[in-house]
PDB file of C-alpha atoms in Angstrom:
ATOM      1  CA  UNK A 139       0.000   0.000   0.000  1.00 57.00           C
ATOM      2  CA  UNK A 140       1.471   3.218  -0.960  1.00 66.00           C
ATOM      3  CA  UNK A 141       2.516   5.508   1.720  1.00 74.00           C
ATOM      4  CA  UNK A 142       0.581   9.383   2.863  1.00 78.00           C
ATOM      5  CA  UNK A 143       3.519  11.055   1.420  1.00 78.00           C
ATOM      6  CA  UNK A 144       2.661   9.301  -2.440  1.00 82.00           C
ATOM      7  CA  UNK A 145      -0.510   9.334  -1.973  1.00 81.00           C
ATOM      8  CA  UNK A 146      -0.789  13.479  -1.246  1.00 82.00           C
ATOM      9  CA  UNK A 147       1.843  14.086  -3.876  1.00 85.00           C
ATOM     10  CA  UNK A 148      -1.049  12.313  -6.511  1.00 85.00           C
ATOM     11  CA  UNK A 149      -3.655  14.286  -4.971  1.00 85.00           C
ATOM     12  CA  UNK A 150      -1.633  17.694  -5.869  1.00 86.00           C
ATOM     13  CA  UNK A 151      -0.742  16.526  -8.969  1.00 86.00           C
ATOM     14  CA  UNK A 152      -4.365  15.735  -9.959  1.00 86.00           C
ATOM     15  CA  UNK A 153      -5.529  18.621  -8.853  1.00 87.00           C
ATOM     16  CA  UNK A 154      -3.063  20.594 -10.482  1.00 86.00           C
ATOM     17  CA  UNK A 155      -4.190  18.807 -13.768  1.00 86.00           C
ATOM     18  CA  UNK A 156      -7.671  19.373 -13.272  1.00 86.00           C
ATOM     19  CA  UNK A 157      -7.431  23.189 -13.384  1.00 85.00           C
ATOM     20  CA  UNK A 158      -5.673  22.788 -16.754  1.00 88.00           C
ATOM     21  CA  UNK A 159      -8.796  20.955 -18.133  1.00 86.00           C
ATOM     22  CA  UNK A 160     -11.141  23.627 -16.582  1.00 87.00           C
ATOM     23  CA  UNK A 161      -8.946  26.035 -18.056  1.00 87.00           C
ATOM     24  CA  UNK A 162      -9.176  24.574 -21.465  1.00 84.00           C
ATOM     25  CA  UNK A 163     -12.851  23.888 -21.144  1.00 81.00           C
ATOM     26  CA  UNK A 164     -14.047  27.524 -20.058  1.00 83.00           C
ATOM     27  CA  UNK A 165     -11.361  28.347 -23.718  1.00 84.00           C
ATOM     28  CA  UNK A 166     -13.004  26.494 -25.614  1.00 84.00           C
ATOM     29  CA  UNK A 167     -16.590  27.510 -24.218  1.00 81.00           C
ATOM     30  CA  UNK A 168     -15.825  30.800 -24.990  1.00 81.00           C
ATOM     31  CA  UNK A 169     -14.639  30.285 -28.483  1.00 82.00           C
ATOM     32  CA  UNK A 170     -17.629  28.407 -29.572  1.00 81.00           C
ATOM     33  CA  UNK A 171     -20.202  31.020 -30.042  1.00 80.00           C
ATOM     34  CA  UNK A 172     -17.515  33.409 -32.008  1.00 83.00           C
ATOM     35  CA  UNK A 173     -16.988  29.827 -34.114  1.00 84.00           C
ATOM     36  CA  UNK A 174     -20.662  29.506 -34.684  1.00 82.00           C
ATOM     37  CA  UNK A 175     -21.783  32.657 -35.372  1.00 81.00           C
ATOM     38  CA  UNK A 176     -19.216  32.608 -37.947  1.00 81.00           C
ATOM     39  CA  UNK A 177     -20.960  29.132 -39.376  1.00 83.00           C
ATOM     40  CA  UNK A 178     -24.620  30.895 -38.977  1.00 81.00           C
ATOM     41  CA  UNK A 179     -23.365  34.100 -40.745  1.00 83.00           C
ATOM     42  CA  UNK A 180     -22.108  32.160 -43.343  1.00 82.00           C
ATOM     43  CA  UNK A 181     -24.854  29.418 -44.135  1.00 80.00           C
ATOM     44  CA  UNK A 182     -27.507  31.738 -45.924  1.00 82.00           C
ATOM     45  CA  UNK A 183     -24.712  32.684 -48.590  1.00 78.00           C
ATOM     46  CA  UNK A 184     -23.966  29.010 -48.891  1.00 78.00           C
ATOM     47  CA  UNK A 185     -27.805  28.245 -49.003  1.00 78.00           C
ATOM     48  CA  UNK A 186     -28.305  31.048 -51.453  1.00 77.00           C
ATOM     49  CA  UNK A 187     -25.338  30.237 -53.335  1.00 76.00           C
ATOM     50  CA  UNK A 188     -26.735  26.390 -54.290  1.00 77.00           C
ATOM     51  CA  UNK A 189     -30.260  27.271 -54.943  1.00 76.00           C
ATOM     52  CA  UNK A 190     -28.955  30.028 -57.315  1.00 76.00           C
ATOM     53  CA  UNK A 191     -26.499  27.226 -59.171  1.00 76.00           C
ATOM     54  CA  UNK A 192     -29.622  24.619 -59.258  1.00 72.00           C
ATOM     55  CA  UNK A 193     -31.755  27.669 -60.890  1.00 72.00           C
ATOM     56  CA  UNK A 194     -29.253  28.533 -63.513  1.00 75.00           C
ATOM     57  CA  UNK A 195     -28.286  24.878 -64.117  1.00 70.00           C
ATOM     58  CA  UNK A 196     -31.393  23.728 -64.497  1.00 69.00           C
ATOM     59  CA  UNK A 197     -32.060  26.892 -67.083  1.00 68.00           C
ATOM     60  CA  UNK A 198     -28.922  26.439 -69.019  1.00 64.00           C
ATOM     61  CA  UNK A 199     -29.388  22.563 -69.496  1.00 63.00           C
ATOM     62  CA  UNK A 200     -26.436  20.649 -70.103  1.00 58.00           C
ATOM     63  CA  UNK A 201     -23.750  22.915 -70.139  1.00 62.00           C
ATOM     64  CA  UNK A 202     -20.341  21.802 -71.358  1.00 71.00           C
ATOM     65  CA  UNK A 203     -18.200  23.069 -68.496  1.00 74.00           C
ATOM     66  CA  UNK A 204     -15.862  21.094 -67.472  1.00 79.00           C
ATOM     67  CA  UNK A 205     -16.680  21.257 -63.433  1.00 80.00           C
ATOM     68  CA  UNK A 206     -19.633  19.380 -64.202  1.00 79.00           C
ATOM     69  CA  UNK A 207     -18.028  16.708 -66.727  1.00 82.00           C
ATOM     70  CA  UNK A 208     -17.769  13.281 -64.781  1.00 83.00           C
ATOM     71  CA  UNK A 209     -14.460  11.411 -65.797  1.00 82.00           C
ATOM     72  CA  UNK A 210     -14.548   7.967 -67.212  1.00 81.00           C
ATOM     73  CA  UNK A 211     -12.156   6.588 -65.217  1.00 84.00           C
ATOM     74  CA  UNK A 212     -10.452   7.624 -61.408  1.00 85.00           C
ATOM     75  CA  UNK A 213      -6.911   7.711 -61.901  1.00 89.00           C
ATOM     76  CA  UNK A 214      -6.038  10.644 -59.321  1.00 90.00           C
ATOM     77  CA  UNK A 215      -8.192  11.680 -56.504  1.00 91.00           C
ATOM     78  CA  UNK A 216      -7.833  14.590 -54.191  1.00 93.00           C
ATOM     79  CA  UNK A 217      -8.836  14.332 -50.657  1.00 92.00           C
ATOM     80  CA  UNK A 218      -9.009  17.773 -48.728  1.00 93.00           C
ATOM     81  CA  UNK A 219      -8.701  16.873 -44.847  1.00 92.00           C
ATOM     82  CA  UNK A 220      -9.778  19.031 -42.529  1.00 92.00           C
ATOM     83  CA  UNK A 221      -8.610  18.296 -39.363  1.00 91.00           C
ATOM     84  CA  UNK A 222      -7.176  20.693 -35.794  1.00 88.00           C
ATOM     85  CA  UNK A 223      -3.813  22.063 -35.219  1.00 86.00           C
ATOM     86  CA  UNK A 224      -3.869  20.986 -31.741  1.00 84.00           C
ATOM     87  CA  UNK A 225      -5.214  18.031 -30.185  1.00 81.00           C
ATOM     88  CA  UNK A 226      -6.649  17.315 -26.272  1.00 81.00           C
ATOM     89  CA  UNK A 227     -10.551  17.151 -28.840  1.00 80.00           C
ATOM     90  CA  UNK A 228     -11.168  13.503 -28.326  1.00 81.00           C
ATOM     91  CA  UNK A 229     -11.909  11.994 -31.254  1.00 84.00           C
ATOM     92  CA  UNK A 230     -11.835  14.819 -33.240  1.00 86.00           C
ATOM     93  CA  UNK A 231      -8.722  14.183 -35.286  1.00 89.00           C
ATOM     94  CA  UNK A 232      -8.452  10.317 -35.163  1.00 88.00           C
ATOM     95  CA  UNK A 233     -11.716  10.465 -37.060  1.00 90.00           C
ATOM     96  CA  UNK A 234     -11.637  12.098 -39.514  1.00 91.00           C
ATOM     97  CA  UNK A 235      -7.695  10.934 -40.454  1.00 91.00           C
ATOM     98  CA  UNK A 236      -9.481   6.693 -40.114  1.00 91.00           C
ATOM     99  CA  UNK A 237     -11.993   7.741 -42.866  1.00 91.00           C
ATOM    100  CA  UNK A 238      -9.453   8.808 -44.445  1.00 91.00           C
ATOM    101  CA  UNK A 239      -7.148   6.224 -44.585  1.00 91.00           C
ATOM    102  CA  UNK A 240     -10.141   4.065 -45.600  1.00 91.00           C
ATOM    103  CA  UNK A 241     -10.843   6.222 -48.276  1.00 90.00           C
ATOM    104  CA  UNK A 242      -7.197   5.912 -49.666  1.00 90.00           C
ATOM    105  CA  UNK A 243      -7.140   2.374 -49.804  1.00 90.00           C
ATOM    106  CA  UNK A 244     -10.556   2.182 -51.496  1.00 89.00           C
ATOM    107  CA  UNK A 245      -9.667   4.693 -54.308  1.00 89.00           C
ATOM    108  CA  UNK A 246      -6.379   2.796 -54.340  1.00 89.00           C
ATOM    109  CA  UNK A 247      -7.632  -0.934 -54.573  1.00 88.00           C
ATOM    110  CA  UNK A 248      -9.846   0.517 -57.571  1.00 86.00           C
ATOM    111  CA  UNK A 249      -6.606   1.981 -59.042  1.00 87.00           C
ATOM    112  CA  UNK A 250      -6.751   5.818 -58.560  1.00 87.00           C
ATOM    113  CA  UNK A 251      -3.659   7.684 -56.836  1.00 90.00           C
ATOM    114  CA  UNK A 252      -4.451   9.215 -54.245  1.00 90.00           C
ATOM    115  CA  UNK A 253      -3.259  12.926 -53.750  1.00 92.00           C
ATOM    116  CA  UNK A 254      -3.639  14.582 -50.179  1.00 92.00           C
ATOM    117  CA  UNK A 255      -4.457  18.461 -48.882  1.00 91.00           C
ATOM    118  CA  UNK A 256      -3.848  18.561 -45.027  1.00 91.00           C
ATOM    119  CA  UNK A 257      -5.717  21.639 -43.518  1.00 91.00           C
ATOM    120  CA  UNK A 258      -4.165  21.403 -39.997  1.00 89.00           C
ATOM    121  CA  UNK A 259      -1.132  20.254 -38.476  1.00 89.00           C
ATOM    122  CA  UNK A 260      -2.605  16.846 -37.014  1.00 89.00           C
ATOM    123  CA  UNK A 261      -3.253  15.802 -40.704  1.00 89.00           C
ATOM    124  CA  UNK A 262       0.553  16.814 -41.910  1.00 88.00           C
ATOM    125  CA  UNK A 263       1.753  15.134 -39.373  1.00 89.00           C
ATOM    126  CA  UNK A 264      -0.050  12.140 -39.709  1.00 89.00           C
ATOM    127  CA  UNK A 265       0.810  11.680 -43.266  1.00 89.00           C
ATOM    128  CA  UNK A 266       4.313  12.513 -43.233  1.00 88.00           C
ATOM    129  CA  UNK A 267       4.439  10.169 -40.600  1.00 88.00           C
ATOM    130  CA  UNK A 268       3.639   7.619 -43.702  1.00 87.00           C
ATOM    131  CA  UNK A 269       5.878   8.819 -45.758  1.00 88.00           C
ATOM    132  CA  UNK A 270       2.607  10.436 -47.522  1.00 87.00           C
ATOM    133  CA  UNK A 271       3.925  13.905 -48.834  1.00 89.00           C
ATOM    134  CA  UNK A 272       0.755  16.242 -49.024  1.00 90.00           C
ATOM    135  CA  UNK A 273       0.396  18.275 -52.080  1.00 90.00           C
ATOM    136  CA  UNK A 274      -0.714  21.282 -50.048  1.00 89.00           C
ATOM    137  CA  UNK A 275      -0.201  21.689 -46.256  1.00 90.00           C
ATOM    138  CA  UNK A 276      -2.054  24.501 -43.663  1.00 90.00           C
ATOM    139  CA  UNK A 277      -0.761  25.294 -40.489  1.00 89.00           C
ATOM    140  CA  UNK A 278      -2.667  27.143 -37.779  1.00 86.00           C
ATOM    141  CA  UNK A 279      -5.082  28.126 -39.292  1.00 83.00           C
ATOM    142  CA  UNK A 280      -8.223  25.473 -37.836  1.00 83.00           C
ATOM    143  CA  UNK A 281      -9.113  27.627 -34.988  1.00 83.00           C
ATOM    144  CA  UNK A 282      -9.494  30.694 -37.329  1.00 86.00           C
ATOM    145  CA  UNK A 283      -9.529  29.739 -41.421  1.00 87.00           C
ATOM    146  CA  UNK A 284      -9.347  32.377 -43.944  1.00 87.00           C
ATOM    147  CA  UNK A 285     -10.994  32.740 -47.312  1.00 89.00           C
ATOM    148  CA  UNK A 286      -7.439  32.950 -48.565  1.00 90.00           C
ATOM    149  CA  UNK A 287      -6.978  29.292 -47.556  1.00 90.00           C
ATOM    150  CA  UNK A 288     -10.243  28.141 -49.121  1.00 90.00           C
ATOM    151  CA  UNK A 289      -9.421  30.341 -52.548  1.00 90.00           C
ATOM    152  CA  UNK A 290      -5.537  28.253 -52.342  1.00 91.00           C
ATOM    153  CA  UNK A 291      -7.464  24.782 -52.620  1.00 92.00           C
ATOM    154  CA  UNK A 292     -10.298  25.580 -54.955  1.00 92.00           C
ATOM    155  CA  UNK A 293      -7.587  27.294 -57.595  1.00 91.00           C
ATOM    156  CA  UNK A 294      -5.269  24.405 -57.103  1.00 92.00           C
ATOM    157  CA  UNK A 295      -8.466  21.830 -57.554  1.00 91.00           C
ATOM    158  CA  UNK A 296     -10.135  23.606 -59.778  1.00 91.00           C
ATOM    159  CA  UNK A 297      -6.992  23.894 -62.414  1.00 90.00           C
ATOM    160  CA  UNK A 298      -6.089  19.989 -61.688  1.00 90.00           C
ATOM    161  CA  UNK A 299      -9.497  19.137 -62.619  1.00 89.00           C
ATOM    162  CA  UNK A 300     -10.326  21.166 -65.643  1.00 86.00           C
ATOM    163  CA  UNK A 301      -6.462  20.239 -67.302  1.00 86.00           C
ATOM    164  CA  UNK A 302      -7.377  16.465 -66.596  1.00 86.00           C
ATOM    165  CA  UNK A 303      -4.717  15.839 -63.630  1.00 89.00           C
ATOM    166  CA  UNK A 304      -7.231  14.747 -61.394  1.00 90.00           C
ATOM    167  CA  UNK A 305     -10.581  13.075 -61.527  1.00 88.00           C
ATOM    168  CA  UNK A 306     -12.182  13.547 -58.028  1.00 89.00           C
ATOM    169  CA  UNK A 307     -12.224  15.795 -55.244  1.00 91.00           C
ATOM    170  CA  UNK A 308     -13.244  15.124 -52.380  1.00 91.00           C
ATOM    171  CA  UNK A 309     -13.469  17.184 -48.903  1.00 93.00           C
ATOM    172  CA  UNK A 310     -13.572  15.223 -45.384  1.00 93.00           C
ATOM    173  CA  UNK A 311     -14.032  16.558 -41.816  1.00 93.00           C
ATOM    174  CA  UNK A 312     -16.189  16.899 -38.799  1.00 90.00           C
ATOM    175  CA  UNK A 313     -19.757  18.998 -38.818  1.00 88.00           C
ATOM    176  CA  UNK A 314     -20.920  20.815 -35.848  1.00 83.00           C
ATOM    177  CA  UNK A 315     -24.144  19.329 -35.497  1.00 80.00           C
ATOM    178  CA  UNK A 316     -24.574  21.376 -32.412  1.00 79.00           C
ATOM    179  CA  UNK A 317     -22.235  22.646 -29.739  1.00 71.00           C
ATOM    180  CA  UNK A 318     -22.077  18.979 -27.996  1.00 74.00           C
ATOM    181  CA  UNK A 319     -21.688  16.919 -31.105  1.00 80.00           C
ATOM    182  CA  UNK A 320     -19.680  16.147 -34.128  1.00 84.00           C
ATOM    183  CA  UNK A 321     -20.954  14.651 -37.349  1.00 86.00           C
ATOM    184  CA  UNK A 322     -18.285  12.929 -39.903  1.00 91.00           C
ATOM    185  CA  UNK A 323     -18.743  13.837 -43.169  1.00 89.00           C
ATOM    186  CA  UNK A 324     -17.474  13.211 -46.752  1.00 89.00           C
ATOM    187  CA  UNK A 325     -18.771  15.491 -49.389  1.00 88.00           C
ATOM    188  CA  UNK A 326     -17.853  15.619 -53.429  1.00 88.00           C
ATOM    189  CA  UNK A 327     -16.659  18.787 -54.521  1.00 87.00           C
ATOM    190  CA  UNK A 328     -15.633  18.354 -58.096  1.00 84.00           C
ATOM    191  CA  UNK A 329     -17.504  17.210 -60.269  1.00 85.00           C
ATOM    192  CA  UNK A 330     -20.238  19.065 -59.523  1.00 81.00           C
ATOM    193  CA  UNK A 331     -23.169  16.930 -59.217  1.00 76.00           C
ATOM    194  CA  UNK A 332     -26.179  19.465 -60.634  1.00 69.00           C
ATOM    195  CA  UNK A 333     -28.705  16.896 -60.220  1.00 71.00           C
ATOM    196  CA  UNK A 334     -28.662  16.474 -56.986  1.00 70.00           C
ATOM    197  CA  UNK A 335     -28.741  20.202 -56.298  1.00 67.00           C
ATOM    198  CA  UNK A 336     -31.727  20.780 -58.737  1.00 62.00           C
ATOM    199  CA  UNK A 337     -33.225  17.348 -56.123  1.00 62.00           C
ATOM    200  CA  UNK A 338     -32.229  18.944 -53.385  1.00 61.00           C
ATOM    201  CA  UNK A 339     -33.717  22.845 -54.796  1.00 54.00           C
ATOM    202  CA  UNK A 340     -36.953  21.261 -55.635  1.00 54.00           C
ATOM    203  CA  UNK A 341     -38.032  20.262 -51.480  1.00 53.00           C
ATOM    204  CA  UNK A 342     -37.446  24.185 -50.962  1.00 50.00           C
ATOM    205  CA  UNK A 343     -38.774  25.191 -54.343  1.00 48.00           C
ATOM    206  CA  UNK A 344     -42.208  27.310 -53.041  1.00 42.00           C
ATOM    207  CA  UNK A 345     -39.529  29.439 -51.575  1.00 43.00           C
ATOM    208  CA  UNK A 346     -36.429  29.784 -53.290  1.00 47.00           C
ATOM    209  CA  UNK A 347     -36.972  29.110 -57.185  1.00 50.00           C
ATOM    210  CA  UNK A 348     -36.777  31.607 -59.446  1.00 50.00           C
ATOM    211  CA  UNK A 349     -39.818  32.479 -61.256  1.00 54.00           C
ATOM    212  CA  UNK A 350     -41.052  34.278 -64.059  1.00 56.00           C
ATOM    213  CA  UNK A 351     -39.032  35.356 -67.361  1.00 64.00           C
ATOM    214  CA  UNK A 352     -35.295  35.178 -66.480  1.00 66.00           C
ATOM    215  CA  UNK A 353     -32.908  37.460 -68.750  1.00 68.00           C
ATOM    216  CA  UNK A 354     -29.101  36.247 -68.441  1.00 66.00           C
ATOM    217  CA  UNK A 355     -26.405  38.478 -69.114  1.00 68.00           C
ATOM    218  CA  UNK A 356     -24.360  37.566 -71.614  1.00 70.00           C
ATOM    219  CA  UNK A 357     -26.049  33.722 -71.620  1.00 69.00           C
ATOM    220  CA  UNK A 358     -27.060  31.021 -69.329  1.00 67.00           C
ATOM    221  CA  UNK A 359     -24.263  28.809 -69.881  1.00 71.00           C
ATOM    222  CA  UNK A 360     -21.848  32.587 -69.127  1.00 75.00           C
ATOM    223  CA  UNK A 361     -23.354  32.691 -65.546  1.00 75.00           C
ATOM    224  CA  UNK A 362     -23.358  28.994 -64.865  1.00 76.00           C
ATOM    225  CA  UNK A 363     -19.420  29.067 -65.586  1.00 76.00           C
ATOM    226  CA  UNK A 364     -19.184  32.304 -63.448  1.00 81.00           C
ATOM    227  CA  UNK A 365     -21.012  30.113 -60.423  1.00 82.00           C
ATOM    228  CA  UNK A 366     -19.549  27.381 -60.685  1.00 85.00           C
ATOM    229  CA  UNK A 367     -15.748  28.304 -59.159  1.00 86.00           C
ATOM    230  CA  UNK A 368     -17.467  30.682 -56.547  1.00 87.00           C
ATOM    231  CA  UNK A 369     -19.309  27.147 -55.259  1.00 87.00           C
ATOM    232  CA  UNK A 370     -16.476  25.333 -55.061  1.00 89.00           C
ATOM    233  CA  UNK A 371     -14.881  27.833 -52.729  1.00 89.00           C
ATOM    234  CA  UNK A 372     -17.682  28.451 -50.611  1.00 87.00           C
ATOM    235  CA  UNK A 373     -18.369  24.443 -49.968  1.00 88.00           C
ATOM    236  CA  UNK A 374     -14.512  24.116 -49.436  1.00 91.00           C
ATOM    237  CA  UNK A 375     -14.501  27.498 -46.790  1.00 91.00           C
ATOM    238  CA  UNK A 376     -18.041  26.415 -45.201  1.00 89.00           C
ATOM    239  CA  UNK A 377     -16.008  22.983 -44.462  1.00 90.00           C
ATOM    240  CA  UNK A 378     -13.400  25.239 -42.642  1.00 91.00           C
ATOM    241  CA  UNK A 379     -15.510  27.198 -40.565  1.00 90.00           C
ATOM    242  CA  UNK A 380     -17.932  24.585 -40.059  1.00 89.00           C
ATOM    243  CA  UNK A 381     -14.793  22.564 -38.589  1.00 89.00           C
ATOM    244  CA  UNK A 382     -13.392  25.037 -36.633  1.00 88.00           C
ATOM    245  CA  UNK A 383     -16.605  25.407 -34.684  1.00 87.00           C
ATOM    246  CA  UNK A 384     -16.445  21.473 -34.447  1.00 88.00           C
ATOM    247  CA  UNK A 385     -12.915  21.750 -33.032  1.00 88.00           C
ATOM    248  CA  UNK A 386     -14.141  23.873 -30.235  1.00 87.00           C
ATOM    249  CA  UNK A 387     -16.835  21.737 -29.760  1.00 87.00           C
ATOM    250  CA  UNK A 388     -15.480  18.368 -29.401  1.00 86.00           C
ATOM    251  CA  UNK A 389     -12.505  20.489 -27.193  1.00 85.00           C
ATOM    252  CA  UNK A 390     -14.675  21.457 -24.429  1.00 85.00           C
ATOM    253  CA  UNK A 391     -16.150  18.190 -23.936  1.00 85.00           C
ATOM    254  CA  UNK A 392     -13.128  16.386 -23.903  1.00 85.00           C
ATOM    255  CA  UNK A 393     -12.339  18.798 -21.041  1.00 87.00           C
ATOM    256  CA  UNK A 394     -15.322  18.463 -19.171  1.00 86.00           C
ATOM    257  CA  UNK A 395     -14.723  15.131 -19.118  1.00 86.00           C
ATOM    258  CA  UNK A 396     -11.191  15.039 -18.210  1.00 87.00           C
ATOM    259  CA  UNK A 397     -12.366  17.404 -15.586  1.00 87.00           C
ATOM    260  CA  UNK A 398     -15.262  15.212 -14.047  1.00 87.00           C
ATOM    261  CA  UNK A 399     -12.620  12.519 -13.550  1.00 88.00           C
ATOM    262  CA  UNK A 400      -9.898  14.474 -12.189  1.00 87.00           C
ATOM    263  CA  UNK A 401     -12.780  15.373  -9.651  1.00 87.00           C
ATOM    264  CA  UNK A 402     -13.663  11.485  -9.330  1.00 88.00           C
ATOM    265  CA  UNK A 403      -9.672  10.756  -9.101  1.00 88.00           C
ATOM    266  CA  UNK A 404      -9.504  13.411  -6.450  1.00 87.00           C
ATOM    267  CA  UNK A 405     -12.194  11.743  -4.390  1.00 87.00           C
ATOM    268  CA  UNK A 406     -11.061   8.285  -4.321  1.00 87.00           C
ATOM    269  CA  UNK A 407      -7.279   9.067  -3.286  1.00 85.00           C
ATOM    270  CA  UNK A 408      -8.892  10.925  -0.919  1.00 85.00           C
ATOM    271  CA  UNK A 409     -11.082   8.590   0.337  1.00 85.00           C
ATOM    272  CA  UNK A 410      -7.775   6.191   0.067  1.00 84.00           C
ATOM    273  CA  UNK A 411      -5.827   8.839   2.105  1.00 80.00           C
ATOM    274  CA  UNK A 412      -7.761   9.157   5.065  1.00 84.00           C
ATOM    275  CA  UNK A 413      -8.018   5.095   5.196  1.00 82.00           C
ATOM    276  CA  UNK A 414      -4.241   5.102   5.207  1.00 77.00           C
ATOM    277  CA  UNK A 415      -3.651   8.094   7.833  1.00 77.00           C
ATOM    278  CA  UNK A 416      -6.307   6.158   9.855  1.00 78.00           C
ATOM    279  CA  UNK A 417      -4.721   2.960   9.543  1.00 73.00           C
ATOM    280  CA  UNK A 418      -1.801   4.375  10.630  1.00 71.00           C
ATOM    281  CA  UNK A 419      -3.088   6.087  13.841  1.00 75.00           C
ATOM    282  CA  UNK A 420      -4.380   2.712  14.840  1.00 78.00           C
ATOM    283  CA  UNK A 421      -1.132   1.182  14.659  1.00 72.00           C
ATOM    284  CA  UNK A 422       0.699   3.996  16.499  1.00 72.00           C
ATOM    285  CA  UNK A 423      -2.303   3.472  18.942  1.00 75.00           C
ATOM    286  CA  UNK A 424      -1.933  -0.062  19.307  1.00 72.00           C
ATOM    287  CA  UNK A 425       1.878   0.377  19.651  1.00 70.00           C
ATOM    288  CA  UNK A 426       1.827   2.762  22.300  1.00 74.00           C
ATOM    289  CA  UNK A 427      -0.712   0.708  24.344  1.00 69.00           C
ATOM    290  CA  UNK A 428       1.371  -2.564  23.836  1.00 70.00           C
ATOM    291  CA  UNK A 429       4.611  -0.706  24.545  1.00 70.00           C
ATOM    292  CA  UNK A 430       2.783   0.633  27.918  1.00 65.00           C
ATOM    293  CA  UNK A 431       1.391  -3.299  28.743  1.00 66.00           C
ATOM    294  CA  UNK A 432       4.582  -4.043  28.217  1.00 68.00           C
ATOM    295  CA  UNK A 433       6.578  -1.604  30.702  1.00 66.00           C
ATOM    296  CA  UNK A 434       3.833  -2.526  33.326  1.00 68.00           C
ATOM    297  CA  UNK A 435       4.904  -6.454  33.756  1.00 61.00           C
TER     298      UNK A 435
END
């Protein structure tokens, strides 16, 4: 049985741990209604910006642009992951970087290379770690992206697509479903999938399609390929921000919960302490009484 003096030195150090987790939890607390109002501000646009692209899509018919051209074959696949800078978020990271890895070896097993974009340092790391070099790499920038990082990817994946260099892009990374839970999420970028925008425009249609006569300046098929690159950067910076508020998310309830059982650690070497000190006031007890029996014979 470990002595008072271990067993107070475990209690400090505990306790000293537990008001790091607090710490971090009250941080991350904070930062998760700056994170989500960012998300909320930035939805409608989003919203706005697909129903507009199923409109004009579904008015310019089949356009010949080449973000909406589906490749015969998957030779080279691009997989954005989204992922934290710092870690202490649970399962935040591990996640998203096991999909993944999944995903690789699916796209690889059918043949297709696999080419990587690590938004985070968790994600560089990880693939480095495999001697996977990432094409593109963003450092500390999960907490706070910038439409400068979302313009980088959608130029670079945007130019590999339309030049034939790659086939597929495809974004992955955690949705803040609220402010206590994370949803996984893999989501096609390129090519642009019209028809199940125009499927997805049609449930909303009594309030966001476009009716009447519709005059396009200069055509149909002009403001389609005007729309087209803005929606690929606003799906790839929504996936940002919508990660970052994630991050803070899944960060203060890994604290909490580190903090509940520093609390529940605290308690039971407690408990264990005062068993110990009282064990050993019995024995001094019982020592002193035997060592006065004793001097009495």
């Amino acid at each position: 049985m470990p002595n008072l003096h271990d067993i107070e030195r475990r209690i400090n150090s505990v306790a000293s741990t537990k008001q790091i987790t607090r710490t971090m939890e009250m941080v991350a607390a904070a930062k998760i209604r700056r994170a989500t109002e960012r998300v909320e501000a930035a939805t409608p646009y989003s919203s706005s910006m697909m129903e507009m692209l199923a409109n004009v899509a579904e008015r310019a018919g089949g356009s010949e642009n080449a973000l909406l051209r589906k490749h015969d074959e998957k030779k080279n696949v691009l997989v954005v992951v989204v992922v934290s800078d710092r870690g202490l978020a649970g399962g935040f990271n591990s996640n998203v970087l096991r999909h993944v890895e999944h995903l690789m070896k699916d796209r690889q097993a059918a043949g297709a290379q696999v080419h990587v974009v690590a938004c985070g340092k968790k994600a560089g790391g990880y693939f480095n770690y495999r001697k996977i070099e990432p094409v593109m790499e963003f450092k500390d920038l999960s907490a706070d992206p910038t439409v400068d990082e979302a313009s980088t990817i959608t130029a670079f994946a945007i130019n590999g697509y339309e030049s034939g260099e790659l086939d597929e892009v495809i974004v992955v990374y955690n949705h803040a479903k609220n402010a206590a839970e994370q949803q996984l999420r893999e989501e096609l970028v390129l090519p642009i999938d019209t028809e199940a925008l125009l499927a997805d425009n049609k449930e909303g249609e009594a309030a966001s399609a476009l009716s009447g006569d519709v005059v396009f300046e200069p055509d149909a098929d002009g403001v389609l390929d005007r729309l087209l690159p803005a929606y690929v950067r606003t799906t790839i910076y929504h996936a940002l921000i919508d990660s970052a508020a994630a991050e803070q998310g899944a960060r203060r309830t890994a604290m909490k919960s580190a903090t509940d059982n520093a609390n529940e650690m605290v308690e039971t070497l407690t408990r264990l302490y005062n068993r110990v000190r009282q064990g050993a006031i019995t024995t001094e007890i019982s020592e002193i009484v035997g060592g006065a029996a004793a001097l009495e014979e």
